[in-house]
PDB file of C-alpha atoms and ligand atoms in Angstrom:
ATOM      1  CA  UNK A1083      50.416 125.913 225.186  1.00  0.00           C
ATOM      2  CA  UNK A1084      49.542 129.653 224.124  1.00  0.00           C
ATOM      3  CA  UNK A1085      51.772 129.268 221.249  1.00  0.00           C
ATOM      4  CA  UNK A1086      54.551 127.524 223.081  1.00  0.00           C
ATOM      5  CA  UNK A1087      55.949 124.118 222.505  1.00  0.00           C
ATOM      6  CA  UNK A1088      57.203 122.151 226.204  1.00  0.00           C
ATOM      7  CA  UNK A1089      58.478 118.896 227.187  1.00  0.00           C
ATOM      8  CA  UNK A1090      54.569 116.743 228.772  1.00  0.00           C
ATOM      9  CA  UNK A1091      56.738 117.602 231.995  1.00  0.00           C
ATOM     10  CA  UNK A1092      56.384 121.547 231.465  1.00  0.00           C
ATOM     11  CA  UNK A1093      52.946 121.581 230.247  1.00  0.00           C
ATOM     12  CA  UNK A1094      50.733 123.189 233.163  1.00  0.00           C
ATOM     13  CA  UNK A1095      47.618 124.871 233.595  1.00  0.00           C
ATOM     14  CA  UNK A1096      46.835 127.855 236.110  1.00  0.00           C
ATOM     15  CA  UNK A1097      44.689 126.336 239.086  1.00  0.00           C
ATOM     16  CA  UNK A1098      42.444 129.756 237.923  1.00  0.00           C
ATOM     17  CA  UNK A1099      41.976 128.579 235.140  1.00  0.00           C
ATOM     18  CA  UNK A1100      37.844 127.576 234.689  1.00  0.00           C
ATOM     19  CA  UNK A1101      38.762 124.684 232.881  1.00  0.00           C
ATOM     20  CA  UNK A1102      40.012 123.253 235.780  1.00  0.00           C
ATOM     21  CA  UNK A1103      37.798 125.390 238.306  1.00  0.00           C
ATOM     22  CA  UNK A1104      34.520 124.382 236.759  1.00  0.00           C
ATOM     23  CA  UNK A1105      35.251 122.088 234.041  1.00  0.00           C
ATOM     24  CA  UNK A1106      34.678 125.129 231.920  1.00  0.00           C
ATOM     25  CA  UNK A1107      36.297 123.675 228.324  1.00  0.00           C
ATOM     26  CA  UNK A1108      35.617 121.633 225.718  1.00  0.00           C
ATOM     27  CA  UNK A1109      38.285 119.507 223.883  1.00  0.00           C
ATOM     28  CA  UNK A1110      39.056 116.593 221.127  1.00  0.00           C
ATOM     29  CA  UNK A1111      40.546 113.487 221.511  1.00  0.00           C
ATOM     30  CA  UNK A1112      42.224 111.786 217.970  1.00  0.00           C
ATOM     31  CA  UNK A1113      45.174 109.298 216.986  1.00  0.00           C
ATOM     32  CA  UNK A1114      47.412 109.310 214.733  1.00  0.00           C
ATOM     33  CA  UNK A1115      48.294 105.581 213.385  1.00  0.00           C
ATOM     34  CA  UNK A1116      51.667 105.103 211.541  1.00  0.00           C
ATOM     35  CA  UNK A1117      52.023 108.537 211.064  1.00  0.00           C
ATOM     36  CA  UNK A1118      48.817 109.487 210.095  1.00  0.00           C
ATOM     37  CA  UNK A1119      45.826 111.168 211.732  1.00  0.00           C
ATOM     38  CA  UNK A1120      42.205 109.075 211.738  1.00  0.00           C
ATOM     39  CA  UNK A1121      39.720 111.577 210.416  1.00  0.00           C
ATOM     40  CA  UNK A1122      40.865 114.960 211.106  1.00  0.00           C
ATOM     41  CA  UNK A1123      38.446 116.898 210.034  1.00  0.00           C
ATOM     42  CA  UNK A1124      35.628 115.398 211.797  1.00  0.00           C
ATOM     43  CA  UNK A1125      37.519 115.670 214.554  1.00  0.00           C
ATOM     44  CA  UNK A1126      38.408 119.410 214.042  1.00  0.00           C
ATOM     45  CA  UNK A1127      34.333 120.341 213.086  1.00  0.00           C
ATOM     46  CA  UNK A1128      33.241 118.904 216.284  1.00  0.00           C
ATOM     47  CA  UNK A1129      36.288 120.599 218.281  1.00  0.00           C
ATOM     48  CA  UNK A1130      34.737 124.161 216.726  1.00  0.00           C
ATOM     49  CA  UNK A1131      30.684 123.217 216.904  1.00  0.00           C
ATOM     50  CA  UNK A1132      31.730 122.239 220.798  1.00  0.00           C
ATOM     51  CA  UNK A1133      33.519 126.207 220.841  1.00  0.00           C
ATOM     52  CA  UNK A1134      30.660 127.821 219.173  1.00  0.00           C
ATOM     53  CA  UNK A1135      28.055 126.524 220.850  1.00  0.00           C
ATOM     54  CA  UNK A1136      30.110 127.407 224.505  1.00  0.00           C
ATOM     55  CA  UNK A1137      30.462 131.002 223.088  1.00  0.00           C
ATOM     56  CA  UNK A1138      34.407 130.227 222.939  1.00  0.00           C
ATOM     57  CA  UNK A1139      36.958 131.792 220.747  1.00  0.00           C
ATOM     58  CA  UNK A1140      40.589 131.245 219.821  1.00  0.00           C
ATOM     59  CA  UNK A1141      43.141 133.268 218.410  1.00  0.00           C
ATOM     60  CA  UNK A1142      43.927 130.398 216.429  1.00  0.00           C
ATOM     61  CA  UNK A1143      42.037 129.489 212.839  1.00  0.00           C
ATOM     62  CA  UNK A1144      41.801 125.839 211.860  1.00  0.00           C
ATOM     63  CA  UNK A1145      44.590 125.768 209.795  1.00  0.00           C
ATOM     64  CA  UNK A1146      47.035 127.071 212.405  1.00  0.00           C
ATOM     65  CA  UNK A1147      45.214 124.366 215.160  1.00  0.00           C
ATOM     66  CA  UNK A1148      45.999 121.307 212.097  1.00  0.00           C
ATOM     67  CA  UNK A1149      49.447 122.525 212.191  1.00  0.00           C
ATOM     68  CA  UNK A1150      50.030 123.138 215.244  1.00  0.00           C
ATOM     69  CA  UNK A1151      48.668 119.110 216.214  1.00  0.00           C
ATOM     70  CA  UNK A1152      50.719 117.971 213.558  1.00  0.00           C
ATOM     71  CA  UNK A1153      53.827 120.078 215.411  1.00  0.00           C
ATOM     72  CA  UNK A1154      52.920 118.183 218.604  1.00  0.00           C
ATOM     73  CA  UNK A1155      52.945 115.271 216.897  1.00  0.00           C
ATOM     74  CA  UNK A1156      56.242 115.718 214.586  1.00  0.00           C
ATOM     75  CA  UNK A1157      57.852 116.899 217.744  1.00  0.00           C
ATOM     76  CA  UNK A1158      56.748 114.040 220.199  1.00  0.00           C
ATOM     77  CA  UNK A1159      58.145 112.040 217.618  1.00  0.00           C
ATOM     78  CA  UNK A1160      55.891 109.223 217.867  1.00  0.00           C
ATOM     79  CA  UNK A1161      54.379 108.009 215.213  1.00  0.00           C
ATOM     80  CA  UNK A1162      51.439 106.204 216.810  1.00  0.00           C
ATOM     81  CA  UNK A1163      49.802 108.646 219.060  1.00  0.00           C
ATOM     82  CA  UNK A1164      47.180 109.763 221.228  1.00  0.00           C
ATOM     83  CA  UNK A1165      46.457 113.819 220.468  1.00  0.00           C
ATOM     84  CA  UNK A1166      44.361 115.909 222.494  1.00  0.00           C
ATOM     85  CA  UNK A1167      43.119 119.597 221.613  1.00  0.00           C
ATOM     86  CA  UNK A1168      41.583 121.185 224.276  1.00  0.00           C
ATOM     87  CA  UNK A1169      39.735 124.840 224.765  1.00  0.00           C
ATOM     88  CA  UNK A1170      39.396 126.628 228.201  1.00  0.00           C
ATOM     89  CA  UNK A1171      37.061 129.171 229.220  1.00  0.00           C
ATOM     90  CA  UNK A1172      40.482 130.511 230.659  1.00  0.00           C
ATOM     91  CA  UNK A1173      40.337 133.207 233.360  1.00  0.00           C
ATOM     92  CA  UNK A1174      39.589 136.830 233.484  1.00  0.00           C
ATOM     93  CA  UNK A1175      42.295 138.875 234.378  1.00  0.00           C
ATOM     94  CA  UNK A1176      40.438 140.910 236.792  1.00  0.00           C
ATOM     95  CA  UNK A1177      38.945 138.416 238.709  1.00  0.00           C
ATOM     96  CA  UNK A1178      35.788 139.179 237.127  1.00  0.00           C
ATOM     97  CA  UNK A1179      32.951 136.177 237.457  1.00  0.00           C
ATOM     98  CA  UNK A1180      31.575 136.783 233.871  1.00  0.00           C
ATOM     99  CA  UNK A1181      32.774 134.345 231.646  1.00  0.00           C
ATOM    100  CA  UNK A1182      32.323 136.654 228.471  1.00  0.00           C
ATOM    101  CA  UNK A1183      35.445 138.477 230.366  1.00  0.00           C
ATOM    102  CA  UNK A1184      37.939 135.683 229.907  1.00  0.00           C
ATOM    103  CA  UNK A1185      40.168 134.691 227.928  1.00  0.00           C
ATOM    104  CA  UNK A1186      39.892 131.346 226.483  1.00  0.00           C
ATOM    105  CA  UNK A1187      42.895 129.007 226.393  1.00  0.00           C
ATOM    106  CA  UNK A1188      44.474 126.521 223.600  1.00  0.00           C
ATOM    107  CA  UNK A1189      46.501 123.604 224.199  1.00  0.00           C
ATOM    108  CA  UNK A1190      47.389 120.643 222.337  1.00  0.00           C
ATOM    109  CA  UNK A1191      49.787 117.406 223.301  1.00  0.00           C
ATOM    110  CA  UNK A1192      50.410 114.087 221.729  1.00  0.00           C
ATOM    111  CA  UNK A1193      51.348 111.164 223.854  1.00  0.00           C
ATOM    112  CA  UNK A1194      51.684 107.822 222.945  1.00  0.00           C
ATOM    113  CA  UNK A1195      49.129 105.909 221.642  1.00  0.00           C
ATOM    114  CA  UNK A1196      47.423 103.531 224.393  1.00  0.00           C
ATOM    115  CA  UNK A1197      44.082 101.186 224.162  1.00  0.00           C
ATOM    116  CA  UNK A1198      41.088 101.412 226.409  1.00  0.00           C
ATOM    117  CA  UNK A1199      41.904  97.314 226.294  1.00  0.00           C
ATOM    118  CA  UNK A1200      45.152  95.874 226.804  1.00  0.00           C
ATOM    119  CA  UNK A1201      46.282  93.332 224.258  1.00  0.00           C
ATOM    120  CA  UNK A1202      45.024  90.612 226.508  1.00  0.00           C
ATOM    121  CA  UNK A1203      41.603  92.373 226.806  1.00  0.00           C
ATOM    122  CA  UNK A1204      41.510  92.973 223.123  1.00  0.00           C
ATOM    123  CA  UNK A1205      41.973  88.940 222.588  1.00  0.00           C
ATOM    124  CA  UNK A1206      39.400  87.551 225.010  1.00  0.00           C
ATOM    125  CA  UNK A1207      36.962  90.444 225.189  1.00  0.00           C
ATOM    126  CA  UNK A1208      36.255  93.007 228.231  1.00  0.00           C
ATOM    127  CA  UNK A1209      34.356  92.334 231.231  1.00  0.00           C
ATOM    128  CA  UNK A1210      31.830  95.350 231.167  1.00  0.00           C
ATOM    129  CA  UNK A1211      28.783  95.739 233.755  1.00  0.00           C
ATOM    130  CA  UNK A1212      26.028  97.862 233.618  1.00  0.00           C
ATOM    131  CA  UNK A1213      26.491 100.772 236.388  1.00  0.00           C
ATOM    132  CA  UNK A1214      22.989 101.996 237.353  1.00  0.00           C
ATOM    133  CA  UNK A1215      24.694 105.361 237.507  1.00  0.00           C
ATOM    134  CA  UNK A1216      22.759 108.157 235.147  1.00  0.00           C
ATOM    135  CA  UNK A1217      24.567 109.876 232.373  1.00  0.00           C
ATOM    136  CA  UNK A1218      24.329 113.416 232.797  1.00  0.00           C
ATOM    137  CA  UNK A1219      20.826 114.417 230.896  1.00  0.00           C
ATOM    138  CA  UNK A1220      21.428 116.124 227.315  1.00  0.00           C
ATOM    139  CA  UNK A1221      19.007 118.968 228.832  1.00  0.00           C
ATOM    140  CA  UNK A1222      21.625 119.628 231.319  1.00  0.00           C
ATOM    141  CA  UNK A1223      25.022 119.358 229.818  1.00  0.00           C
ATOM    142  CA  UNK A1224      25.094 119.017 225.772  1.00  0.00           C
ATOM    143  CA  UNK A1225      26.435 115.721 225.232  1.00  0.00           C
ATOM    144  CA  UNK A1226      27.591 116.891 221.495  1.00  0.00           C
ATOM    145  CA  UNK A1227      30.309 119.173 222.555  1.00  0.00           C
ATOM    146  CA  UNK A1228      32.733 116.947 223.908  1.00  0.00           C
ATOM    147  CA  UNK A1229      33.211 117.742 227.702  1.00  0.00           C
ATOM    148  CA  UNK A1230      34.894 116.546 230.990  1.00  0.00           C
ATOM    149  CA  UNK A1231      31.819 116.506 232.977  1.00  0.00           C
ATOM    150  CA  UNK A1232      32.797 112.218 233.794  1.00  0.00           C
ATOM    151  CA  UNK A1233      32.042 112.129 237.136  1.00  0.00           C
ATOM    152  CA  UNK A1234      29.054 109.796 236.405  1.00  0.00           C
ATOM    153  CA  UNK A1235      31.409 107.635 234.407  1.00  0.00           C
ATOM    154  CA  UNK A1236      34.312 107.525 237.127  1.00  0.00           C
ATOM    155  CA  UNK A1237      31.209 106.722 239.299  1.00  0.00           C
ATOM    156  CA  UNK A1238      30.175 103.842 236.692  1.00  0.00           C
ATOM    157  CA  UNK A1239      34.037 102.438 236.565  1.00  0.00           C
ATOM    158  CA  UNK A1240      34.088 102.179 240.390  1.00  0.00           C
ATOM    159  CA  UNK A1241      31.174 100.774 240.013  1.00  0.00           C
ATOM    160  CA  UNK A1242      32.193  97.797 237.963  1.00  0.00           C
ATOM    161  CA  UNK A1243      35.224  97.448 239.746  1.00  0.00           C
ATOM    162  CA  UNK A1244      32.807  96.491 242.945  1.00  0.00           C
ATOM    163  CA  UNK A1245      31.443  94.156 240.806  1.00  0.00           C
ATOM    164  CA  UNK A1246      34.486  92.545 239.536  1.00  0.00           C
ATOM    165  CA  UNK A1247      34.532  93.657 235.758  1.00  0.00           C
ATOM    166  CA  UNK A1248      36.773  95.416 233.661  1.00  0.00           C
ATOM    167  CA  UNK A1249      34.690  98.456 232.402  1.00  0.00           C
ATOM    168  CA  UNK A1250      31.518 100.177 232.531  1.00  0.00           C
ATOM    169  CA  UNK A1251      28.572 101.437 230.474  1.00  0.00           C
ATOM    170  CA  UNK A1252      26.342 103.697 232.216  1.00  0.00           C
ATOM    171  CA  UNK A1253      22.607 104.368 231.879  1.00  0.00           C
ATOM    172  CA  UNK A1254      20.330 107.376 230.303  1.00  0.00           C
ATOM    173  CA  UNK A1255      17.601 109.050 232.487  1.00  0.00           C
ATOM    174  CA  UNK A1256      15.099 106.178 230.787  1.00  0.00           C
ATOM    175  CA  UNK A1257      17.218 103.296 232.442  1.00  0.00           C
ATOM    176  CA  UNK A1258      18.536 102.471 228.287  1.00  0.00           C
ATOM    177  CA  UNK A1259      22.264 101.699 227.989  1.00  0.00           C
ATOM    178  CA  UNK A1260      23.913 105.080 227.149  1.00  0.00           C
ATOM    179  CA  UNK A1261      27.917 104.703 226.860  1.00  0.00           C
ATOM    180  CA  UNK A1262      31.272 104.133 228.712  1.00  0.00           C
ATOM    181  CA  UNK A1263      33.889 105.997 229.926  1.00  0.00           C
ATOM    182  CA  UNK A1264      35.164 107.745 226.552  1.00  0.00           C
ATOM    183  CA  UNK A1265      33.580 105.078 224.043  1.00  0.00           C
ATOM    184  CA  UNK A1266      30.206 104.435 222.518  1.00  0.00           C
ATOM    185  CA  UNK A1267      28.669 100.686 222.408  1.00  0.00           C
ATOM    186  CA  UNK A1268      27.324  98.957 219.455  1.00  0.00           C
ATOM    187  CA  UNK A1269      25.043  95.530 219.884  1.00  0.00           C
ATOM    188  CA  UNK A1270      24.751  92.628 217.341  1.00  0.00           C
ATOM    189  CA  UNK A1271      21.773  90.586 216.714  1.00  0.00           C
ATOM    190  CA  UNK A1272      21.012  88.774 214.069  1.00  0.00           C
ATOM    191  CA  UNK A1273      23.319  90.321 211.915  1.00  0.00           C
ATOM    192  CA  UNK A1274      22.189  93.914 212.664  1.00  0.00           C
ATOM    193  CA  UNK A1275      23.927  96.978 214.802  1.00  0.00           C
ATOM    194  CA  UNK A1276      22.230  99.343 216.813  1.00  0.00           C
ATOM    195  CA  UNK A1277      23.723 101.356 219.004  1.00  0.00           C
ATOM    196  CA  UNK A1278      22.028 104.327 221.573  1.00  0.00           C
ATOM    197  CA  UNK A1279      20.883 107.573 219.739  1.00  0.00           C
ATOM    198  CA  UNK A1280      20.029 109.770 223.226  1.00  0.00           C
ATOM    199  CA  UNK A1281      22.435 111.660 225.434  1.00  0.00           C
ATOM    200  CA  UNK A1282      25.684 110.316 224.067  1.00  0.00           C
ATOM    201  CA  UNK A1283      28.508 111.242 222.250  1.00  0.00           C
ATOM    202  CA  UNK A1284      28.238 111.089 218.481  1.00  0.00           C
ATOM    203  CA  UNK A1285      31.466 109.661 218.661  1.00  0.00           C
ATOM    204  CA  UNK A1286      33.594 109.920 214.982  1.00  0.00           C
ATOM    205  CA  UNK A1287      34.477 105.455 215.397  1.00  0.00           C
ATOM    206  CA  UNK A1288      30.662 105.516 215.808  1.00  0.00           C
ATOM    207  CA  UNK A1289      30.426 107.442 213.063  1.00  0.00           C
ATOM    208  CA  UNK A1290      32.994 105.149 210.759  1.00  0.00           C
ATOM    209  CA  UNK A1291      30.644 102.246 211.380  1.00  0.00           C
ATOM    210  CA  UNK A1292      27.728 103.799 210.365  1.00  0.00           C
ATOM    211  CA  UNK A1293      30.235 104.667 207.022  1.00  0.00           C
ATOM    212  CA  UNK A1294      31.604 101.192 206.805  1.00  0.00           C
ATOM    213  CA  UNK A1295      27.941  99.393 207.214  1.00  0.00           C
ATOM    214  CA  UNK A1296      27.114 101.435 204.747  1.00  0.00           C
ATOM    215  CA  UNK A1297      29.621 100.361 202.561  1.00  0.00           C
ATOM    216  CA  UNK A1298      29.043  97.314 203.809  1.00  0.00           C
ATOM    217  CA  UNK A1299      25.441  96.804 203.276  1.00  0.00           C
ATOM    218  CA  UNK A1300      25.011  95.613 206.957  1.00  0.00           C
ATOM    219  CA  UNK A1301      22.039  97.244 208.785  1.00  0.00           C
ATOM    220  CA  UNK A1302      22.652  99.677 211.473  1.00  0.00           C
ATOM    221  CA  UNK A1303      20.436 101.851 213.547  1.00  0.00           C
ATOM    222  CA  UNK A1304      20.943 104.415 216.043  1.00  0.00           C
ATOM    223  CA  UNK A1305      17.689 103.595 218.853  1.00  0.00           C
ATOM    224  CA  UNK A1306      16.916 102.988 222.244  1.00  0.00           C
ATOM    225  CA  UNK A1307      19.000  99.819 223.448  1.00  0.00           C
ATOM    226  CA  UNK A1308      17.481  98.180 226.767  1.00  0.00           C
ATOM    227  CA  UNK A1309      19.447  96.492 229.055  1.00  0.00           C
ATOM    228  CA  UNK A1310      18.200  93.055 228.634  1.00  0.00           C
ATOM    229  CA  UNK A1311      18.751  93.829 224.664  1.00  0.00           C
ATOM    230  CA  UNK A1312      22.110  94.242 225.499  1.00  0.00           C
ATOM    231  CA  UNK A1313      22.555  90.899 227.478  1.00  0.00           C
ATOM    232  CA  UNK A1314      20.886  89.525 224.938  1.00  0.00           C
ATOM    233  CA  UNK A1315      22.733  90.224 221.914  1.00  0.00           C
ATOM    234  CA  UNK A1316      25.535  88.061 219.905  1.00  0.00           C
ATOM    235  CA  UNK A1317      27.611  90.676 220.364  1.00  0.00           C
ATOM    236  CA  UNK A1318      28.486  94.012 221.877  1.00  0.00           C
ATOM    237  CA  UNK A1319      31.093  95.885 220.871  1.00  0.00           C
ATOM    238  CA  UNK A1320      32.961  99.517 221.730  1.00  0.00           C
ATOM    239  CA  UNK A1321      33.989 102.356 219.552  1.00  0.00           C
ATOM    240  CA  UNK A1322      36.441 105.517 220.882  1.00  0.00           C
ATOM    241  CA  UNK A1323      38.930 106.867 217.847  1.00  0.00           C
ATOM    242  CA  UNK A1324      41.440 107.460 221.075  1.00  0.00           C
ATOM    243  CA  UNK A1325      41.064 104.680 222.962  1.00  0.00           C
ATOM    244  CA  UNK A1326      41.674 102.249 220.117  1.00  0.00           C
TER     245      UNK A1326
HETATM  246  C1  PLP B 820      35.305 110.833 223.028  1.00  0.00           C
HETATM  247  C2  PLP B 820      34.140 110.114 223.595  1.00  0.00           C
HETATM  248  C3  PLP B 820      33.540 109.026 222.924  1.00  0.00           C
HETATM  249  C4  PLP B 820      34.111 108.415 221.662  1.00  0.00           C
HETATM  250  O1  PLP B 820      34.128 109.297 220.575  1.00  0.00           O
HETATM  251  P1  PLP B 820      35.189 109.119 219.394  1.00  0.00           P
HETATM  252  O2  PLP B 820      35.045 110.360 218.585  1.00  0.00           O
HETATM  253  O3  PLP B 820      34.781 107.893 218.626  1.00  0.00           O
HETATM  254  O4  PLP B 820      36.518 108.951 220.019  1.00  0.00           O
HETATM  255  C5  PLP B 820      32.374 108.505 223.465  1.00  0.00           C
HETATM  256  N1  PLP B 820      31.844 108.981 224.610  1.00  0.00           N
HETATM  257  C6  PLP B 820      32.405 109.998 225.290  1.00  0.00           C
HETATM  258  C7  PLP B 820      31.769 110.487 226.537  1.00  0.00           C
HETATM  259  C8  PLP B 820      33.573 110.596 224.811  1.00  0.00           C
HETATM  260  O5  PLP B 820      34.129 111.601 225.497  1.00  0.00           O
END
C-alpha cells in the first residue's frame, strides 16, 4: 500500500477513500500457480485500459506494478496464490467533491489461492440458478473495466441460495444469460461453445478458451445465449482466472 509492504492484518483503507465511498476504483484479479503468474500481461493491459478510461493515474509504471505483485507474492510466500491490484479514485485532500482533485491510490496483496468450487463442487458439478436479477447495463457502468459495482450479483447469489443452489448467473437487460459472480459461462451443444458477448466481462479464462479452441479447432462464438439455450445444452461451464 502506497509503496509499503504490511502483514493482510495491517493493510487498511481510509473510510474517505472513494473507493470505498462510491465504489470509485477499478482493479485486477490474477493467480499465480506453482509459482507462476497466468497471463500477466493481459491482466496488466486491462488493469491500465480500466485506469485510462476512469481518467486514473498512478505514480507507478507497469514495470514497477509487475514487480511490485511479484514482491507481494515472493513475500506472502505462497506459491499458489490469489493476487489482486487495485486503483482508487483516492480522496482529495481538501475535501473537495471533484474527482480530478484526488489522488488516486495503489494497492496490491496476494492471498492464497482459493476456488469459486470446492473440491467436492469441482467433482460433481455446481448447482447454479438463473437469478432474474439484471446485470448492470454496459450504458451505465462499462462492464470492460473491471469494477466492484456487484450488488446485482450479491443480489443473484442470495437469490440462488432461496432457491437451494450453489451459485448464480444473472441476466442482461434482454432477459439473455449474462455472467456470475466474478466468472463468465460457456454452453456446449453439439460440440460447439458459445458464450454471452453483451454487458459482461471479457474475462482473460474466457479469453484462453477462445485461444485454446482455436488451437483446438473446436467452434466457439461469443452471441446472445437464452435461457432455455442454456438448460438446454450438454454442458455449461465457468471461466474466472481467480476463482480457479
Ligand atoms: C473478473 C471477472 C470475471 C472473470 O474474468 P477473468 O479475467 O477470467 O478472471 C467475470 N466477470 C466479472 C464480473 C469479473 O469481475
Amino acid at each position: 500500500m502506497d509503496g509499503q509492504y504490511l502483514p493482510m492484518s495491517e493493510a487498511k483503507v481510509s473510510v474517505l477513500d472513494w473507493g470505498f465511498l462510491h465504489s470509485d476504483a477499478t482493479y485486477d484479479t490474477v493467480h499465480v500457480w506453482e509459482g507462476r503468474f497466468f497471463r500477466l500481461d493481459l491482466h496488466l493491459d486491462r488493469f491500465f485500459r480500466g485506469m485510462q478510461k476512469l481518467r486514473m493515474k498512478l505514480s507507478f509504471n507497469r514495470t514497477e506494478i509487475e514487480m511490485i505483485l511479484s514482491n507481494c507474492v515472493a513475500l506472502s510466500g505462497h506459491s499458489s496464490a490469489y493476487v489482486e491490484m487495485i486503483c482508487t479514485r483516492g480522496g482529495s485532500p481538501t475535501f473537495s467533491r471533484d474527482p480530478r482533485e484526488a489522488e488516486n491510490r495503489f494497492m496490491a496483496f496476494a492471498v492464497p489461492f482459493g476456488s469459486v468450487a470446492n473440491k467436492e463442487q469441482l467433482e460433481r458439478g455446481l448447482h447454479v440458478a438463473i437469478s432474474n436479477t439484471v446485470r448492470i447495463p454496459p450504458k451505465s457502468i462499462d462492464p470492460t473495466i473491471k469494477n466492484y459495482h456487484w450488488l446485482d450479483l450479491v443480489k443473484g447469489l442470495f437469490d440462488a441460495y432461496d432457491y437451494g443452489a450453489e451459485t448464480a448467473l444473472i441476466v442482461d437487460i434482454n432477459d439473455n444469460i449474462a455472467e456470475g459472480p466474478g466468472f463468465n459461462v460457456f454452453t456446449v451443444k453439439s460440440g460447439r461453445l458459445k458464450t454471452p458477448a453483451y454487458g459482461v466481462l471479457p474475462g482473460i479464462t474466457r479469453q484462453t478458451v477462445f485461444d485454446l479452441c482455436g488451437e483446438l479447432g473446436l467452434s466457439v462464438i461469443a452471441g446472445d445465449i437464452h435461457r432455455d439455450e442454456l438448460k438446454g445444452a450438454d454442458e455449461v461451464f465457468i471461466t474466472s482466472t481467480a476463482g480457479g
